[in-house]
PDB file of C-alpha atoms in Angstrom:
ATOM      1  CA  UNK A   1       0.000   0.000   0.000  1.00  0.00           C
ATOM      2  CA  UNK A   2       1.283   3.452  -0.818  1.00  0.00           C
ATOM      3  CA  UNK A   3       2.043   5.950   1.925  1.00  0.00           C
ATOM      4  CA  UNK A   4      -1.111   8.059   1.290  1.00  0.00           C
ATOM      5  CA  UNK A   5      -3.301   4.968   1.223  1.00  0.00           C
ATOM      6  CA  UNK A   6      -1.842   3.627   4.475  1.00  0.00           C
ATOM      7  CA  UNK A   7      -2.193   6.988   6.176  1.00  0.00           C
ATOM      8  CA  UNK A   8      -5.774   7.527   4.940  1.00  0.00           C
ATOM      9  CA  UNK A   9      -6.816   4.012   5.926  1.00  0.00           C
ATOM     10  CA  UNK A  10      -5.321   4.454   9.380  1.00  0.00           C
ATOM     11  CA  UNK A  11      -6.912   7.876   9.853  1.00  0.00           C
ATOM     12  CA  UNK A  12     -10.388   6.757   8.748  1.00  0.00           C
ATOM     13  CA  UNK A  13     -10.263   3.755  11.057  1.00  0.00           C
ATOM     14  CA  UNK A  14      -9.060   5.890  13.945  1.00  0.00           C
ATOM     15  CA  UNK A  15     -11.735   8.569  13.400  1.00  0.00           C
ATOM     16  CA  UNK A  16     -14.465   5.928  13.196  1.00  0.00           C
ATOM     17  CA  UNK A  17     -13.332   4.237  16.414  1.00  0.00           C
ATOM     18  CA  UNK A  18     -12.899   7.562  18.216  1.00  0.00           C
ATOM     19  CA  UNK A  19     -16.412   8.669  17.285  1.00  0.00           C
ATOM     20  CA  UNK A  20     -17.770   5.381  18.609  1.00  0.00           C
ATOM     21  CA  UNK A  21     -15.751   5.737  21.820  1.00  0.00           C
ATOM     22  CA  UNK A  22     -16.945   9.315  22.363  1.00  0.00           C
ATOM     23  CA  UNK A  23     -20.562   8.169  21.976  1.00  0.00           C
ATOM     24  CA  UNK A  24     -19.990   5.203  24.309  1.00  0.00           C
ATOM     25  CA  UNK A  25     -18.377   7.421  26.950  1.00  0.00           C
ATOM     26  CA  UNK A  26     -21.262   9.885  26.697  1.00  0.00           C
ATOM     27  CA  UNK A  27     -23.695   7.091  27.531  1.00  0.00           C
ATOM     28  CA  UNK A  28     -21.503   5.441  30.169  1.00  0.00           C
ATOM     29  CA  UNK A  29     -20.684   8.675  31.994  1.00  0.00           C
ATOM     30  CA  UNK A  30     -24.317   9.606  32.407  1.00  0.00           C
ATOM     31  CA  UNK A  31     -25.718   7.046  34.809  1.00  0.00           C
ATOM     32  CA  UNK A  32     -29.295   8.263  34.262  1.00  0.00           C
ATOM     33  CA  UNK A  33     -29.173   6.991  30.682  1.00  0.00           C
ATOM     34  CA  UNK A  34     -29.535   3.220  30.360  1.00  0.00           C
ATOM     35  CA  UNK A  35     -29.205   2.998  26.574  1.00  0.00           C
ATOM     36  CA  UNK A  36     -26.947   1.483  23.959  1.00  0.00           C
ATOM     37  CA  UNK A  37     -25.557   3.573  21.104  1.00  0.00           C
ATOM     38  CA  UNK A  38     -28.021   1.942  18.692  1.00  0.00           C
ATOM     39  CA  UNK A  39     -30.923   2.733  21.011  1.00  0.00           C
ATOM     40  CA  UNK A  40     -29.755   6.345  21.325  1.00  0.00           C
ATOM     41  CA  UNK A  41     -29.579   6.667  17.550  1.00  0.00           C
ATOM     42  CA  UNK A  42     -33.067   5.210  17.215  1.00  0.00           C
ATOM     43  CA  UNK A  43     -34.385   7.775  19.700  1.00  0.00           C
ATOM     44  CA  UNK A  44     -32.543  10.480  17.768  1.00  0.00           C
ATOM     45  CA  UNK A  45     -34.141   9.272  14.512  1.00  0.00           C
ATOM     46  CA  UNK A  46     -37.660   9.359  15.992  1.00  0.00           C
ATOM     47  CA  UNK A  47     -36.931  12.785  17.467  1.00  0.00           C
ATOM     48  CA  UNK A  48     -36.184  14.210  14.021  1.00  0.00           C
ATOM     49  CA  UNK A  49     -39.915  14.264  13.311  1.00  0.00           C
ATOM     50  CA  UNK A  50     -41.112  15.174  16.761  1.00  0.00           C
ATOM     51  CA  UNK A  51     -44.671  16.079  15.816  1.00  0.00           C
ATOM     52  CA  UNK A  52     -45.609  13.077  13.681  1.00  0.00           C
ATOM     53  CA  UNK A  53     -43.093  10.488  14.783  1.00  0.00           C
ATOM     54  CA  UNK A  54     -41.937   7.812  12.379  1.00  0.00           C
ATOM     55  CA  UNK A  55     -43.096   4.427  11.238  1.00  0.00           C
ATOM     56  CA  UNK A  56     -40.954   1.350  11.804  1.00  0.00           C
ATOM     57  CA  UNK A  57     -40.263   1.316   8.057  1.00  0.00           C
ATOM     58  CA  UNK A  58     -39.052   4.918   8.116  1.00  0.00           C
ATOM     59  CA  UNK A  59     -36.800   4.208  11.100  1.00  0.00           C
ATOM     60  CA  UNK A  60     -35.420   1.061   9.442  1.00  0.00           C
ATOM     61  CA  UNK A  61     -34.706   2.934   6.225  1.00  0.00           C
ATOM     62  CA  UNK A  62     -32.969   5.817   8.004  1.00  0.00           C
ATOM     63  CA  UNK A  63     -30.865   3.579  10.253  1.00  0.00           C
ATOM     64  CA  UNK A  64     -30.258   1.022   7.479  1.00  0.00           C
ATOM     65  CA  UNK A  65     -31.580  -1.813   9.651  1.00  0.00           C
ATOM     66  CA  UNK A  66     -34.043  -4.638   9.037  1.00  0.00           C
ATOM     67  CA  UNK A  67     -37.647  -3.891  10.025  1.00  0.00           C
ATOM     68  CA  UNK A  68     -37.841  -6.850  12.455  1.00  0.00           C
ATOM     69  CA  UNK A  69     -34.749  -5.550  14.288  1.00  0.00           C
ATOM     70  CA  UNK A  70     -36.300  -2.093  14.535  1.00  0.00           C
ATOM     71  CA  UNK A  71     -39.577  -3.564  15.794  1.00  0.00           C
ATOM     72  CA  UNK A  72     -37.730  -5.383  18.593  1.00  0.00           C
ATOM     73  CA  UNK A  73     -35.766  -2.236  19.499  1.00  0.00           C
ATOM     74  CA  UNK A  74     -38.903  -0.052  19.465  1.00  0.00           C
ATOM     75  CA  UNK A  75     -40.711  -2.493  21.750  1.00  0.00           C
ATOM     76  CA  UNK A  76     -37.754  -2.521  24.130  1.00  0.00           C
ATOM     77  CA  UNK A  77     -37.565   1.289  24.197  1.00  0.00           C
ATOM     78  CA  UNK A  78     -41.316   1.471  24.724  1.00  0.00           C
ATOM     79  CA  UNK A  79     -40.944  -0.752  27.809  1.00  0.00           C
ATOM     80  CA  UNK A  80     -38.128   1.510  29.052  1.00  0.00           C
ATOM     81  CA  UNK A  81     -40.478   4.480  28.712  1.00  0.00           C
ATOM     82  CA  UNK A  82     -38.718   6.394  25.918  1.00  0.00           C
ATOM     83  CA  UNK A  83     -41.076   5.668  23.007  1.00  0.00           C
ATOM     84  CA  UNK A  84     -44.768   5.180  22.452  1.00  0.00           C
ATOM     85  CA  UNK A  85     -46.627   3.606  19.547  1.00  0.00           C
ATOM     86  CA  UNK A  86     -49.795   5.265  18.280  1.00  0.00           C
ATOM     87  CA  UNK A  87     -52.223   4.385  15.510  1.00  0.00           C
ATOM     88  CA  UNK A  88     -52.280   6.922  12.706  1.00  0.00           C
ATOM     89  CA  UNK A  89     -55.430   9.059  12.718  1.00  0.00           C
ATOM     90  CA  UNK A  90     -55.797   8.843   8.926  1.00  0.00           C
ATOM     91  CA  UNK A  91     -55.033   5.130   8.579  1.00  0.00           C
ATOM     92  CA  UNK A  92     -55.518   2.852  11.576  1.00  0.00           C
ATOM     93  CA  UNK A  93     -53.256   0.208  10.024  1.00  0.00           C
ATOM     94  CA  UNK A  94     -50.253   2.543  10.306  1.00  0.00           C
ATOM     95  CA  UNK A  95     -48.449   2.773  13.635  1.00  0.00           C
ATOM     96  CA  UNK A  96     -46.361   5.851  14.344  1.00  0.00           C
ATOM     97  CA  UNK A  97     -43.564   5.785  16.890  1.00  0.00           C
ATOM     98  CA  UNK A  98     -43.129   8.958  18.935  1.00  0.00           C
ATOM     99  CA  UNK A  99     -40.981  10.062  21.842  1.00  0.00           C
ATOM    100  CA  UNK A 100     -42.440  10.111  25.327  1.00  0.00           C
ATOM    101  CA  UNK A 101     -41.650  12.987  27.653  1.00  0.00           C
ATOM    102  CA  UNK A 102     -38.626  11.039  28.934  1.00  0.00           C
ATOM    103  CA  UNK A 103     -37.605  10.244  25.355  1.00  0.00           C
ATOM    104  CA  UNK A 104     -37.752  13.941  24.427  1.00  0.00           C
ATOM    105  CA  UNK A 105     -35.564  14.820  27.424  1.00  0.00           C
ATOM    106  CA  UNK A 106     -32.956  12.212  26.447  1.00  0.00           C
ATOM    107  CA  UNK A 107     -33.058  13.300  22.793  1.00  0.00           C
ATOM    108  CA  UNK A 108     -32.594  16.959  23.738  1.00  0.00           C
ATOM    109  CA  UNK A 109     -29.723  16.099  26.083  1.00  0.00           C
ATOM    110  CA  UNK A 110     -28.011  14.077  23.336  1.00  0.00           C
ATOM    111  CA  UNK A 111     -28.524  16.847  20.753  1.00  0.00           C
ATOM    112  CA  UNK A 112     -27.044  19.419  23.150  1.00  0.00           C
ATOM    113  CA  UNK A 113     -24.059  17.140  23.674  1.00  0.00           C
ATOM    114  CA  UNK A 114     -23.539  16.902  19.899  1.00  0.00           C
ATOM    115  CA  UNK A 115     -23.849  20.682  19.494  1.00  0.00           C
ATOM    116  CA  UNK A 116     -21.287  21.228  22.250  1.00  0.00           C
ATOM    117  CA  UNK A 117     -18.914  18.837  20.503  1.00  0.00           C
ATOM    118  CA  UNK A 118     -19.487  20.573  17.146  1.00  0.00           C
ATOM    119  CA  UNK A 119     -18.818  24.008  18.691  1.00  0.00           C
ATOM    120  CA  UNK A 120     -15.539  22.733  20.124  1.00  0.00           C
ATOM    121  CA  UNK A 121     -14.513  21.342  16.723  1.00  0.00           C
ATOM    122  CA  UNK A 122     -15.618  24.547  14.994  1.00  0.00           C
ATOM    123  CA  UNK A 123     -13.370  26.614  17.257  1.00  0.00           C
ATOM    124  CA  UNK A 124     -10.325  24.625  16.115  1.00  0.00           C
ATOM    125  CA  UNK A 125     -10.636  25.813  12.495  1.00  0.00           C
ATOM    126  CA  UNK A 126     -10.687  29.128  10.685  1.00  0.00           C
ATOM    127  CA  UNK A 127     -13.422  29.812   8.127  1.00  0.00           C
ATOM    128  CA  UNK A 128     -11.457  28.507   5.130  1.00  0.00           C
ATOM    129  CA  UNK A 129     -10.585  25.304   6.995  1.00  0.00           C
ATOM    130  CA  UNK A 130     -14.222  24.815   8.044  1.00  0.00           C
ATOM    131  CA  UNK A 131     -15.362  25.228   4.414  1.00  0.00           C
ATOM    132  CA  UNK A 132     -12.741  22.725   3.264  1.00  0.00           C
ATOM    133  CA  UNK A 133     -13.655  20.281   6.035  1.00  0.00           C
ATOM    134  CA  UNK A 134     -17.337  20.380   5.095  1.00  0.00           C
ATOM    135  CA  UNK A 135     -16.529  19.793   1.394  1.00  0.00           C
ATOM    136  CA  UNK A 136     -14.188  16.890   2.166  1.00  0.00           C
ATOM    137  CA  UNK A 137     -16.629  15.201   4.566  1.00  0.00           C
ATOM    138  CA  UNK A 138     -19.440  15.638   2.020  1.00  0.00           C
ATOM    139  CA  UNK A 139     -17.293  13.939  -0.644  1.00  0.00           C
ATOM    140  CA  UNK A 140     -16.360  11.134   1.756  1.00  0.00           C
ATOM    141  CA  UNK A 141     -20.003  10.619   2.665  1.00  0.00           C
ATOM    142  CA  UNK A 142     -21.004  10.509  -1.013  1.00  0.00           C
ATOM    143  CA  UNK A 143     -18.306   7.888  -1.624  1.00  0.00           C
ATOM    144  CA  UNK A 144     -19.507   5.754   1.294  1.00  0.00           C
ATOM    145  CA  UNK A 145     -23.162   6.092   0.268  1.00  0.00           C
ATOM    146  CA  UNK A 146     -22.271   4.866  -3.241  1.00  0.00           C
ATOM    147  CA  UNK A 147     -20.278   2.000  -1.716  1.00  0.00           C
ATOM    148  CA  UNK A 148     -23.124   0.705   0.424  1.00  0.00           C
ATOM    149  CA  UNK A 149     -24.255  -2.530  -1.125  1.00  0.00           C
ATOM    150  CA  UNK A 150     -21.683  -2.306  -3.917  1.00  0.00           C
ATOM    151  CA  UNK A 151     -20.023  -5.600  -4.750  1.00  0.00           C
ATOM    152  CA  UNK A 152     -16.241  -5.611  -4.530  1.00  0.00           C
TER     153      UNK A 152
END
């Protein structure tokens, strides 16, 4: 492997693992929150459409998970008191998942944590560097989105 390729591979792996560790520490250091990273991301997903909630299919699509896995996770989070399931007013066959009061508090706390982290990162860069960073991350994300499901 060439020097650039080795360095990029190492950096991407390190960034990925550091992001996961930061998220894990956030959850572990707050003893009031009894959630896994996947559960926190599911709550975050549902919180994106606070008024209407989301269907299991919408959650599965967003999180790139199988619907049965999402159903199990939703049921578990409902028992923990973070989510509720409600029949759609327009179509009784459709079930919408929404955040409970406790779920909204956790979601808000997690969003504030992310914003704090983003502000700290933002302060490390000048405007030109921030613009470059956003462009590079957007290109990386586009590459990874194209790679999902691609056969190698």
